[in-house]
Amino acid sequence: MTPAARIEAAIDLIGRIESAVVPAERVVTPYLRERRYMGSKDRRAVTDLVYGALRARARLDWWLTRAGPGPGDGLERPRRTVLAALALIEGKGAGEIAALFDGGTYHPAPLAEAERALAEALAGEALVHAEQPLETRAECPAWLLPDFTEAFGDRVEAELAGFMGAAPLDLRVNALKGGRESARTALAQEGIETEPCPLSPLGLRLAGRPAIYGGPAYESGLVEVQDEGSQVVALLTGARPGGAVADFCAGAGGKTLALAAAMENRGTLVALDSEQKRLDRAAKRIKRAGVTNVERRRLLPGDPWLARRAGTFERVLVDAPCSGSGAWRRQPDARWRLTPEDLAAHCAAQAEILGQAAPLVAGGGRLIYATCSLLPSENERQVEAFLESRPDFSLLPAETVWAESIGEPPAAPSPFQGPYLLLTPARHGTDGFFAAILERRRRA
């Protein structure tokens, strides 16, 4: 593809994303799959431009309002967005942009007069401007800024800046198949360079974005794609060989596989979810990983299974559905799709799920509550409300549990906020994760 054809593809993709009701990834993936003529460099160039524009949406819109014609000018928004991204992110001049919009076959149509004026107005400007308000500089919906400020105080801008880049690709080494060094060696033989993750003893971080799927290390089940923060949450669960563990919101099984490896395929591990399709997707992963001790079960409203299994699990992991604010690097459009009503619904569901999961925990056992969110309403407040309603549970310091299950906790940057685990992209390079470990009192 020519550079201009890549620009046209990016305009097309952004238009599809903006009109879709699903996350950007679910638009981009099939779009690329259906266009087999696009080479790997073409795909990378197009997706880099698209995701770069998505990550800078608030700042680009600020500039389009300041320097460009208004929304009623008849110009297509995807073209204006890409034009602004070329000028403000890639630093292209007005002449370079005009040359790309040349009207050739599979190229963007020539710039309209207003678009040409916009390109000239943006030429030489920086993406960040001193007059931009904090929510614009931080790419944060204004209604969520108070929540993040509550969470981080005067660090809020630095913490939100951590979501602006692309997330790294992390792997978890499957201890059922081998160790971290043997996995590094196997991946190196595929031409894939890795470095040990700093927090997870099972984690490997890839250099760049190599093709991991389909390679021998992945297909043999030696490694699984899993963010380091997610690995840490699974380790803090403290699953042990021969124990009884429930993964209450198992989804497609990422943490289930980590728990099974920690249990060395011995004991009871039940993967629970309300959606059968998610559990079905886990089946292939379970087989590839060599996991044999997992029972997959769909939970239906009022399921009598919950009553039958009350008090029978040493560990219950609740990786609760949430806003996903901790994963904004991977889903940059998600921040703009989230509404106050969505957040309220997530919080209500989290409280309900905690109420369903808690009775499963045996006396002396632990309930691990986790989210990939950094919003207090989904994290600390949920735990506080739960403890008020369940005096038979108490909060364990995450630092103590880390020492038990992982080893010596890192001194800095600390992954703890009071008694909780709190990982952020800015401080730890992981997705944003919260976890609380709650222990149930033994019956007298």
Short mmCIF file of C-alpha atoms in Angstrom, two decimals:
data_model
loop_
_atom_site.label_atom_id
_atom_site.label_comp_id
_atom_site.label_asym_id
_atom_site.label_seq_id
_atom_site.Cartn_x
_atom_site.Cartn_y
_atom_site.Cartn_z
CA MET A 1 0.00 0.00 0.00
CA THR A 2 1.11 3.54 -0.66
CA PRO A 3 1.34 5.99 2.26
CA ALA A 4 -1.76 7.75 0.92
CA ALA A 5 -3.69 4.46 0.74
CA ARG A 6 -2.81 3.84 4.39
CA ILE A 7 -4.23 7.26 5.24
CA GLU A 8 -7.46 6.43 3.44
CA ALA A 9 -7.70 3.13 5.34
CA ALA A 10 -7.20 4.96 8.65
CA ILE A 11 -9.97 7.44 7.75
CA ASP A 12 -12.27 4.55 6.87
CA LEU A 13 -11.48 2.72 10.10
CA ILE A 14 -11.98 5.74 12.34
CA GLY A 15 -15.35 6.36 10.70
CA ARG A 16 -16.39 2.76 11.35
CA ILE A 17 -15.22 2.94 14.97
CA GLU A 18 -17.11 6.15 15.63
CA SER A 19 -20.36 4.73 14.25
CA ALA A 20 -20.01 1.34 15.97
CA VAL A 21 -21.57 0.31 19.27
CA VAL A 22 -18.72 -2.10 20.07
CA PRO A 23 -15.13 -1.43 21.23
CA ALA A 24 -12.60 -0.32 18.63
CA GLU A 25 -10.74 -3.64 18.77
CA ARG A 26 -13.86 -5.48 17.57
CA VAL A 27 -13.96 -3.18 14.56
CA VAL A 28 -10.24 -3.15 13.77
CA THR A 29 -9.60 -6.90 13.97
CA PRO A 30 -12.18 -8.03 11.37
CA TYR A 31 -11.39 -5.00 9.19
CA LEU A 32 -7.75 -6.12 8.90
CA ARG A 33 -8.64 -9.79 8.56
CA GLU A 34 -10.92 -9.09 5.59
CA ARG A 35 -8.19 -7.14 3.75
CA ARG A 36 -5.57 -9.77 3.12
CA TYR A 37 -3.79 -7.54 0.64
CA MET A 38 -2.52 -5.46 3.56
CA GLY A 39 1.02 -6.45 4.52
CA SER A 40 2.30 -6.42 8.08
CA LYS A 41 3.89 -2.99 7.67
CA ASP A 42 0.66 -1.63 6.21
CA ARG A 43 -1.35 -3.00 9.14
CA ARG A 44 1.06 -1.54 11.66
CA ALA A 45 1.08 1.88 9.97
CA VAL A 46 -2.71 2.03 9.79
CA THR A 47 -3.34 0.80 13.33
CA ASP A 48 -0.63 3.06 14.78
CA LEU A 49 -2.33 6.06 13.19
CA VAL A 50 -5.83 4.96 14.24
CA TYR A 51 -4.94 4.13 17.83
CA GLY A 52 -2.74 7.20 18.09
CA ALA A 53 -5.75 9.33 17.13
CA LEU A 54 -7.99 7.46 19.60
CA ARG A 55 -5.49 7.98 22.44
CA ALA A 56 -5.30 11.70 21.65
CA ARG A 57 -8.98 12.27 20.99
CA ALA A 58 -9.56 15.03 23.57
CA ARG A 59 -6.45 16.95 22.58
CA LEU A 60 -7.16 16.61 18.86
CA ASP A 61 -10.75 17.78 19.40
CA TRP A 62 -9.50 20.76 21.41
CA TRP A 63 -7.27 21.78 18.53
CA LEU A 64 -9.99 21.20 15.95
CA THR A 65 -12.27 23.52 17.90
CA ARG A 66 -9.54 26.13 18.37
CA ALA A 67 -7.92 26.13 14.94
CA GLY A 68 -10.38 24.58 12.57
CA PRO A 69 -13.77 25.22 11.05
CA GLY A 70 -16.76 24.23 13.13
CA PRO A 71 -18.61 20.87 13.09
CA GLY A 72 -21.22 22.30 10.74
CA ASP A 73 -18.74 23.01 7.96
CA GLY A 74 -19.70 19.90 5.99
CA LEU A 75 -16.29 18.27 6.46
CA GLU A 76 -16.23 14.65 7.53
CA ARG A 77 -15.09 14.17 11.11
CA PRO A 78 -12.85 11.13 10.36
CA ARG A 79 -10.94 13.17 7.76
CA ARG A 80 -10.54 16.09 10.15
CA THR A 81 -9.35 13.74 12.91
CA VAL A 82 -6.75 12.07 10.71
CA LEU A 83 -5.61 15.41 9.31
CA ALA A 84 -5.12 16.72 12.86
CA ALA A 85 -3.28 13.53 13.89
CA LEU A 86 -0.92 13.85 10.92
CA ALA A 87 -0.12 17.43 11.89
CA LEU A 88 -0.05 17.23 15.69
CA ILE A 89 1.15 13.66 16.34
CA GLU A 90 3.31 12.94 13.29
CA GLY A 91 4.43 16.54 12.78
CA LYS A 92 3.63 16.72 9.07
CA GLY A 93 3.43 20.11 7.39
CA ALA A 94 0.49 21.38 5.36
CA GLY A 95 2.21 20.57 2.06
CA GLU A 96 2.99 16.98 3.13
CA ILE A 97 -0.61 16.44 4.18
CA ALA A 98 -1.97 17.89 0.94
CA ALA A 99 0.30 15.55 -1.03
CA LEU A 100 -1.23 12.54 0.75
CA PHE A 101 -4.78 13.74 0.01
CA ASP A 102 -4.24 13.67 -3.75
CA GLY A 103 -7.43 11.93 -4.92
CA GLY A 104 -5.57 9.02 -6.50
CA THR A 105 -6.91 5.47 -6.64
CA TYR A 106 -7.52 4.26 -3.08
CA HIS A 107 -6.20 7.62 -1.85
CA PRO A 108 -8.10 10.28 0.12
CA ALA A 109 -9.95 12.90 -1.88
CA PRO A 110 -8.12 16.23 -2.24
CA LEU A 111 -8.36 18.63 0.67
CA ALA A 112 -11.25 21.06 0.62
CA GLU A 113 -10.38 24.70 1.10
CA ALA A 114 -11.39 24.57 4.78
CA GLU A 115 -9.28 21.44 5.32
CA ARG A 116 -6.26 23.04 3.69
CA ALA A 117 -6.69 26.05 6.00
CA LEU A 118 -6.91 23.67 8.97
CA ALA A 119 -3.69 21.91 7.96
CA GLU A 120 -1.92 25.25 7.71
CA ALA A 121 -3.27 26.38 11.10
CA LEU A 122 -2.06 23.19 12.82
CA ALA A 123 1.35 23.05 11.16
CA GLY A 124 4.14 23.30 13.71
CA GLU A 125 1.84 23.15 16.73
CA ALA A 126 2.36 20.72 19.62
CA LEU A 127 -0.36 18.30 20.64
CA VAL A 128 -0.34 19.58 24.23
CA HIS A 129 -1.06 23.28 24.79
CA ALA A 130 -0.80 25.28 27.99
CA GLU A 131 -4.40 26.46 27.68
CA GLN A 132 -5.86 22.96 27.59
CA PRO A 133 -7.75 22.07 30.78
CA LEU A 134 -6.54 19.12 32.86
CA GLU A 135 -9.23 16.74 31.60
CA THR A 136 -8.14 17.48 28.02
CA ARG A 137 -4.41 17.09 28.69
CA ALA A 138 -5.13 13.89 30.60
CA GLU A 139 -7.58 12.44 28.04
CA CYS A 140 -10.12 11.95 30.81
CA PRO A 141 -13.88 12.48 30.60
CA ALA A 142 -14.61 15.52 32.78
CA TRP A 143 -17.20 13.65 34.86
CA LEU A 144 -14.58 11.05 35.89
CA LEU A 145 -11.83 13.50 36.84
CA PRO A 146 -13.07 13.90 40.46
CA ASP A 147 -12.95 10.11 40.91
CA PHE A 148 -9.35 9.89 39.71
CA THR A 149 -8.43 12.91 41.83
CA GLU A 150 -9.89 11.14 44.86
CA ALA A 151 -7.76 8.10 44.03
CA PHE A 152 -4.46 9.88 43.32
CA GLY A 153 -4.58 13.41 44.68
CA ASP A 154 -1.80 15.61 43.33
CA ARG A 155 -0.45 12.67 41.29
CA VAL A 156 -3.59 12.51 39.17
CA GLU A 157 -2.17 14.05 35.99
CA ALA A 158 0.93 11.84 36.05
CA GLU A 159 -1.17 8.74 36.70
CA LEU A 160 -3.59 9.53 33.87
CA ALA A 161 -0.65 10.21 31.55
CA GLY A 162 0.29 6.57 32.05
CA PHE A 163 -2.75 5.54 29.99
CA MET A 164 -1.72 7.49 26.90
CA GLY A 165 0.82 5.07 25.47
CA ALA A 166 0.43 1.58 24.08
CA ALA A 167 0.46 -1.31 26.52
CA PRO A 168 3.32 -3.81 26.35
CA LEU A 169 2.70 -7.45 25.48
CA ASP A 170 3.27 -9.68 28.50
CA LEU A 171 3.36 -13.46 28.71
CA ARG A 172 2.82 -15.77 31.65
CA VAL A 173 5.00 -18.86 31.70
CA ASN A 174 2.91 -21.96 32.32
CA ALA A 175 4.65 -23.70 35.22
CA LEU A 176 2.98 -26.97 34.18
CA LYS A 177 5.12 -26.91 31.04
CA GLY A 178 8.40 -25.30 32.08
CA GLY A 179 10.20 -22.44 33.83
CA ARG A 180 10.81 -18.83 32.90
CA GLU A 181 14.34 -19.31 31.58
CA SER A 182 13.41 -22.31 29.46
CA ALA A 183 10.53 -20.27 28.03
CA ARG A 184 12.88 -17.39 27.21
CA THR A 185 15.15 -19.81 25.40
CA ALA A 186 12.28 -21.34 23.44
CA LEU A 187 10.99 -17.92 22.42
CA ALA A 188 14.48 -16.77 21.43
CA GLN A 189 14.67 -19.73 19.06
CA GLU A 190 11.58 -18.25 17.37
CA GLY A 191 13.33 -14.90 17.11
CA ILE A 192 11.26 -13.41 19.95
CA GLU A 193 13.26 -11.47 22.53
CA THR A 194 11.90 -11.10 26.06
CA GLU A 195 12.82 -9.67 29.45
CA PRO A 196 11.62 -10.91 32.84
CA CYS A 197 8.74 -8.86 34.22
CA PRO A 198 9.74 -7.02 37.41
CA LEU A 199 6.74 -8.03 39.57
CA SER A 200 5.55 -11.46 38.46
CA PRO A 201 8.05 -14.33 38.79
CA LEU A 202 6.23 -16.00 35.90
CA GLY A 203 6.10 -12.96 33.60
CA LEU A 204 7.96 -12.19 30.38
CA ARG A 205 7.71 -8.87 28.55
CA LEU A 206 8.15 -8.91 24.80
CA ALA A 207 10.25 -6.43 22.88
CA GLY A 208 7.89 -4.78 20.38
CA ARG A 209 4.87 -6.62 19.05
CA PRO A 210 6.12 -9.88 17.50
CA ALA A 211 3.71 -12.52 16.26
CA ILE A 212 3.35 -14.81 19.26
CA TYR A 213 0.18 -16.69 18.30
CA GLY A 214 0.82 -19.79 16.25
CA GLY A 215 4.44 -20.17 17.34
CA PRO A 216 5.68 -23.37 19.02
CA ALA A 217 5.98 -21.84 22.51
CA TYR A 218 2.41 -20.59 22.41
CA GLU A 219 0.85 -23.60 20.67
CA SER A 220 2.53 -26.02 23.10
CA GLY A 221 1.00 -24.18 26.04
CA LEU A 222 4.35 -23.08 27.43
CA VAL A 223 3.23 -19.44 27.50
CA GLU A 224 -0.05 -17.55 27.68
CA VAL A 225 -0.67 -13.90 26.87
CA GLN A 226 -1.52 -12.20 30.18
CA ASP A 227 -0.74 -8.75 31.54
CA GLU A 228 1.69 -8.78 34.44
CA GLY A 229 -0.86 -7.15 36.72
CA SER A 230 -3.35 -9.92 36.04
CA GLN A 231 -0.64 -12.47 36.83
CA VAL A 232 0.00 -10.80 40.19
CA VAL A 233 -3.70 -10.93 41.11
CA ALA A 234 -3.77 -14.67 40.36
CA LEU A 235 -0.65 -15.23 42.48
CA LEU A 236 -2.12 -13.29 45.41
CA THR A 237 -5.05 -15.71 45.42
CA GLY A 238 -2.69 -18.20 47.04
CA ALA A 239 -4.02 -21.28 45.27
CA ARG A 240 -2.21 -24.41 46.47
CA PRO A 241 -1.90 -27.99 45.20
CA GLY A 242 -4.74 -30.13 46.49
CA GLY A 243 -6.86 -27.16 47.53
CA ALA A 244 -10.36 -26.06 46.57
CA VAL A 245 -10.57 -22.85 44.53
CA ALA A 246 -13.40 -21.07 42.73
CA ASP A 247 -12.78 -18.53 39.97
CA PHE A 248 -16.11 -16.78 40.28
CA CYS A 249 -15.97 -14.53 37.20
CA ALA A 250 -13.75 -16.75 35.07
CA GLY A 251 -14.58 -15.35 31.63
CA ALA A 252 -12.35 -16.91 28.98
CA GLY A 253 -10.10 -18.43 31.64
CA GLY A 254 -6.92 -16.35 31.82
CA LYS A 255 -6.70 -16.40 35.62
CA THR A 256 -8.20 -19.90 35.76
CA LEU A 257 -5.16 -21.21 33.89
CA ALA A 258 -2.80 -19.39 36.24
CA LEU A 259 -4.62 -20.85 39.26
CA ALA A 260 -4.46 -24.37 37.79
CA ALA A 261 -0.72 -24.07 37.27
CA ALA A 262 -0.24 -22.88 40.86
CA MET A 263 -2.27 -25.91 41.99
CA GLU A 264 -0.08 -28.22 39.85
CA ASN A 265 -3.28 -29.75 38.43
CA ARG A 266 -4.16 -31.11 41.87
CA GLY A 267 -7.31 -30.27 43.79
CA THR A 268 -10.63 -28.73 42.83
CA LEU A 269 -10.80 -25.68 40.59
CA VAL A 270 -14.20 -24.48 39.40
CA ALA A 271 -14.43 -21.80 36.69
CA LEU A 272 -17.74 -19.98 37.03
CA ASP A 273 -19.31 -17.44 34.71
CA SER A 274 -22.77 -16.26 33.72
CA GLU A 275 -22.02 -16.49 29.98
CA GLN A 276 -21.62 -19.92 28.39
CA LYS A 277 -19.83 -18.47 25.36
CA ARG A 278 -17.03 -17.16 27.56
CA LEU A 279 -16.65 -20.52 29.25
CA ASP A 280 -16.63 -22.27 25.89
CA ARG A 281 -13.76 -20.06 24.70
CA ALA A 282 -11.77 -21.25 27.70
CA ALA A 283 -11.97 -24.92 26.66
CA LYS A 284 -9.31 -24.70 23.94
CA ARG A 285 -6.97 -22.73 26.19
CA ILE A 286 -7.39 -25.25 28.99
CA LYS A 287 -6.50 -28.13 26.69
CA ARG A 288 -3.47 -26.33 25.21
CA ALA A 289 -2.16 -25.50 28.69
CA GLY A 290 -2.33 -29.13 29.80
CA VAL A 291 -4.78 -28.29 32.60
CA THR A 292 -6.83 -31.23 33.90
CA ASN A 293 -8.41 -30.12 37.18
CA VAL A 294 -10.85 -27.46 35.95
CA GLU A 295 -14.62 -27.79 36.01
CA ARG A 296 -16.41 -25.13 33.94
CA ARG A 297 -19.85 -24.18 35.16
CA ARG A 298 -22.35 -21.57 34.03
CA LEU A 299 -24.02 -19.78 36.93
CA LEU A 300 -27.69 -19.00 36.44
CA PRO A 301 -29.79 -16.69 38.64
CA GLY A 302 -30.81 -18.52 41.79
CA ASP A 303 -28.52 -21.46 40.95
CA PRO A 304 -28.89 -24.07 43.75
CA TRP A 305 -25.22 -25.01 43.19
CA LEU A 306 -24.23 -21.97 45.26
CA ALA A 307 -26.13 -23.24 48.29
CA ARG A 308 -24.82 -26.78 47.88
CA ARG A 309 -21.20 -25.61 47.76
CA ALA A 310 -21.43 -23.02 50.54
CA GLY A 311 -18.36 -22.99 52.79
CA THR A 312 -16.38 -25.50 50.68
CA PHE A 313 -13.68 -23.36 49.03
CA GLU A 314 -10.38 -22.27 50.53
CA ARG A 315 -10.01 -19.52 47.95
CA VAL A 316 -12.63 -17.65 45.93
CA LEU A 317 -11.37 -15.19 43.33
CA VAL A 318 -13.83 -12.51 42.22
CA ASP A 319 -12.31 -10.69 39.24
CA ALA A 320 -15.38 -8.52 38.98
CA PRO A 321 -16.83 -6.96 35.84
CA CYS A 322 -16.00 -3.27 35.97
CA SER A 323 -15.50 -0.07 34.01
CA GLY A 324 -12.17 -1.35 32.67
CA SER A 325 -10.56 2.02 33.37
CA GLY A 326 -7.30 0.24 34.18
CA ALA A 327 -7.11 -1.08 30.63
CA TRP A 328 -7.51 2.22 28.77
CA ARG A 329 -4.12 1.77 27.09
CA ARG A 330 -5.53 -1.28 25.30
CA GLN A 331 -9.00 0.17 24.71
CA PRO A 332 -8.51 3.93 24.38
CA ASP A 333 -12.04 4.49 23.11
CA ALA A 334 -13.56 2.84 26.19
CA ARG A 335 -13.13 5.98 28.30
CA TRP A 336 -15.47 7.88 25.98
CA ARG A 337 -18.03 5.07 25.83
CA LEU A 338 -18.37 4.83 29.61
CA THR A 339 -21.32 6.74 31.09
CA PRO A 340 -22.32 7.51 34.69
CA GLU A 341 -25.17 5.04 34.23
CA ASP A 342 -22.71 2.34 33.12
CA LEU A 343 -20.53 2.93 36.16
CA ALA A 344 -23.51 2.76 38.50
CA ALA A 345 -24.57 -0.53 36.89
CA HIS A 346 -21.07 -1.98 37.31
CA CYS A 347 -21.03 -0.99 40.99
CA ALA A 348 -24.43 -2.60 41.59
CA ALA A 349 -23.30 -5.81 39.85
CA GLN A 350 -20.07 -5.90 41.87
CA ALA A 351 -21.96 -5.69 45.16
CA GLU A 352 -24.34 -8.44 44.03
CA ILE A 353 -21.49 -10.71 42.92
CA LEU A 354 -19.65 -10.26 46.21
CA GLY A 355 -22.84 -11.22 48.01
CA GLN A 356 -23.15 -14.39 45.91
CA ALA A 357 -19.48 -15.39 46.19
CA ALA A 358 -18.89 -14.80 49.90
CA PRO A 359 -20.90 -17.80 51.19
CA LEU A 360 -18.68 -20.15 49.15
CA VAL A 361 -15.65 -19.30 51.31
CA ALA A 362 -14.80 -21.78 54.07
CA GLY A 363 -13.93 -20.62 57.56
CA GLY A 364 -10.29 -19.51 57.47
CA GLY A 365 -10.50 -19.20 53.69
CA ARG A 366 -10.06 -16.10 51.58
CA LEU A 367 -12.13 -14.05 49.17
CA ILE A 368 -9.99 -12.10 46.72
CA TYR A 369 -11.81 -9.15 45.18
CA ALA A 370 -10.14 -7.63 42.11
CA THR A 371 -10.93 -5.22 39.32
CA CYS A 372 -9.07 -3.77 36.36
CA SER A 373 -10.30 -0.37 37.51
CA LEU A 374 -8.70 2.49 39.40
CA LEU A 375 -11.97 4.15 40.47
CA PRO A 376 -12.63 4.20 44.24
CA SER A 377 -16.35 3.53 43.72
CA GLU A 378 -15.49 0.13 42.23
CA ASN A 379 -12.65 -0.62 44.63
CA GLU A 380 -12.25 0.67 48.18
CA ARG A 381 -15.90 1.63 48.55
CA GLN A 382 -17.06 -1.80 47.45
CA VAL A 383 -14.78 -3.46 50.00
CA GLU A 384 -15.85 -1.10 52.78
CA ALA A 385 -19.53 -1.74 52.07
CA PHE A 386 -18.95 -5.50 51.94
CA LEU A 387 -17.14 -5.53 55.29
CA GLU A 388 -19.98 -3.56 56.87
CA SER A 389 -22.47 -6.19 55.74
CA ARG A 390 -20.22 -9.19 56.45
CA PRO A 391 -18.52 -8.86 59.87
CA ASP A 392 -17.32 -12.47 59.52
CA PHE A 393 -14.72 -11.23 56.99
CA SER A 394 -11.67 -9.09 57.72
CA LEU A 395 -9.22 -7.32 55.41
CA LEU A 396 -5.69 -8.73 55.18
CA PRO A 397 -2.80 -6.44 54.21
CA ALA A 398 -1.91 -7.12 50.57
CA GLU A 399 1.76 -6.64 51.44
CA THR A 400 1.62 -9.56 53.90
CA VAL A 401 -0.15 -11.77 51.38
CA TRP A 402 2.42 -10.81 48.70
CA ALA A 403 5.24 -11.96 50.98
CA GLU A 404 3.42 -15.27 51.55
CA SER A 405 2.53 -16.04 47.95
CA ILE A 406 5.12 -14.27 45.77
CA GLY A 407 8.12 -13.36 47.94
CA GLU A 408 9.79 -10.15 49.02
CA PRO A 409 7.58 -7.23 47.94
CA PRO A 410 9.22 -4.52 45.82
CA ALA A 411 10.21 -1.44 47.81
CA ALA A 412 9.59 1.12 45.09
CA PRO A 413 7.43 1.93 43.39
CA SER A 414 5.20 0.33 45.99
CA PRO A 415 2.35 -1.79 44.59
CA PHE A 416 0.33 -1.17 47.76
CA GLN A 417 -2.04 1.58 48.83
CA GLY A 418 -2.80 0.97 52.48
CA PRO A 419 -4.01 -2.62 52.81
CA TYR A 420 -4.81 -2.91 49.10
CA LEU A 421 -2.92 -3.88 45.97
CA LEU A 422 -2.95 -1.01 43.50
CA LEU A 423 -1.02 -1.30 40.24
CA THR A 424 -0.97 1.50 37.67
CA PRO A 425 0.53 1.96 34.19
CA ALA A 426 2.42 5.08 35.29
CA ARG A 427 4.15 3.50 38.28
CA HIS A 428 4.37 -0.18 37.45
CA GLY A 429 4.02 -0.54 33.67
CA THR A 430 1.06 -2.90 34.09
CA ASP A 431 -2.59 -2.38 33.39
CA GLY A 432 -4.40 -0.74 36.29
CA PHE A 433 -5.39 -3.35 38.87
CA PHE A 434 -6.90 -3.28 42.35
CA ALA A 435 -7.17 -6.20 44.74
CA ALA A 436 -8.33 -6.75 48.30
CA ILE A 437 -7.81 -9.99 50.23
CA LEU A 438 -10.61 -10.78 52.67
CA GLU A 439 -10.36 -13.64 55.17
CA ARG A 440 -13.40 -15.37 56.64
CA ARG A 441 -13.37 -16.00 60.37
CA ARG A 442 -13.35 -19.62 61.45
CA ARG A 443 -16.46 -20.80 63.19
CA ALA A 444 -16.10 -21.30 66.92
#
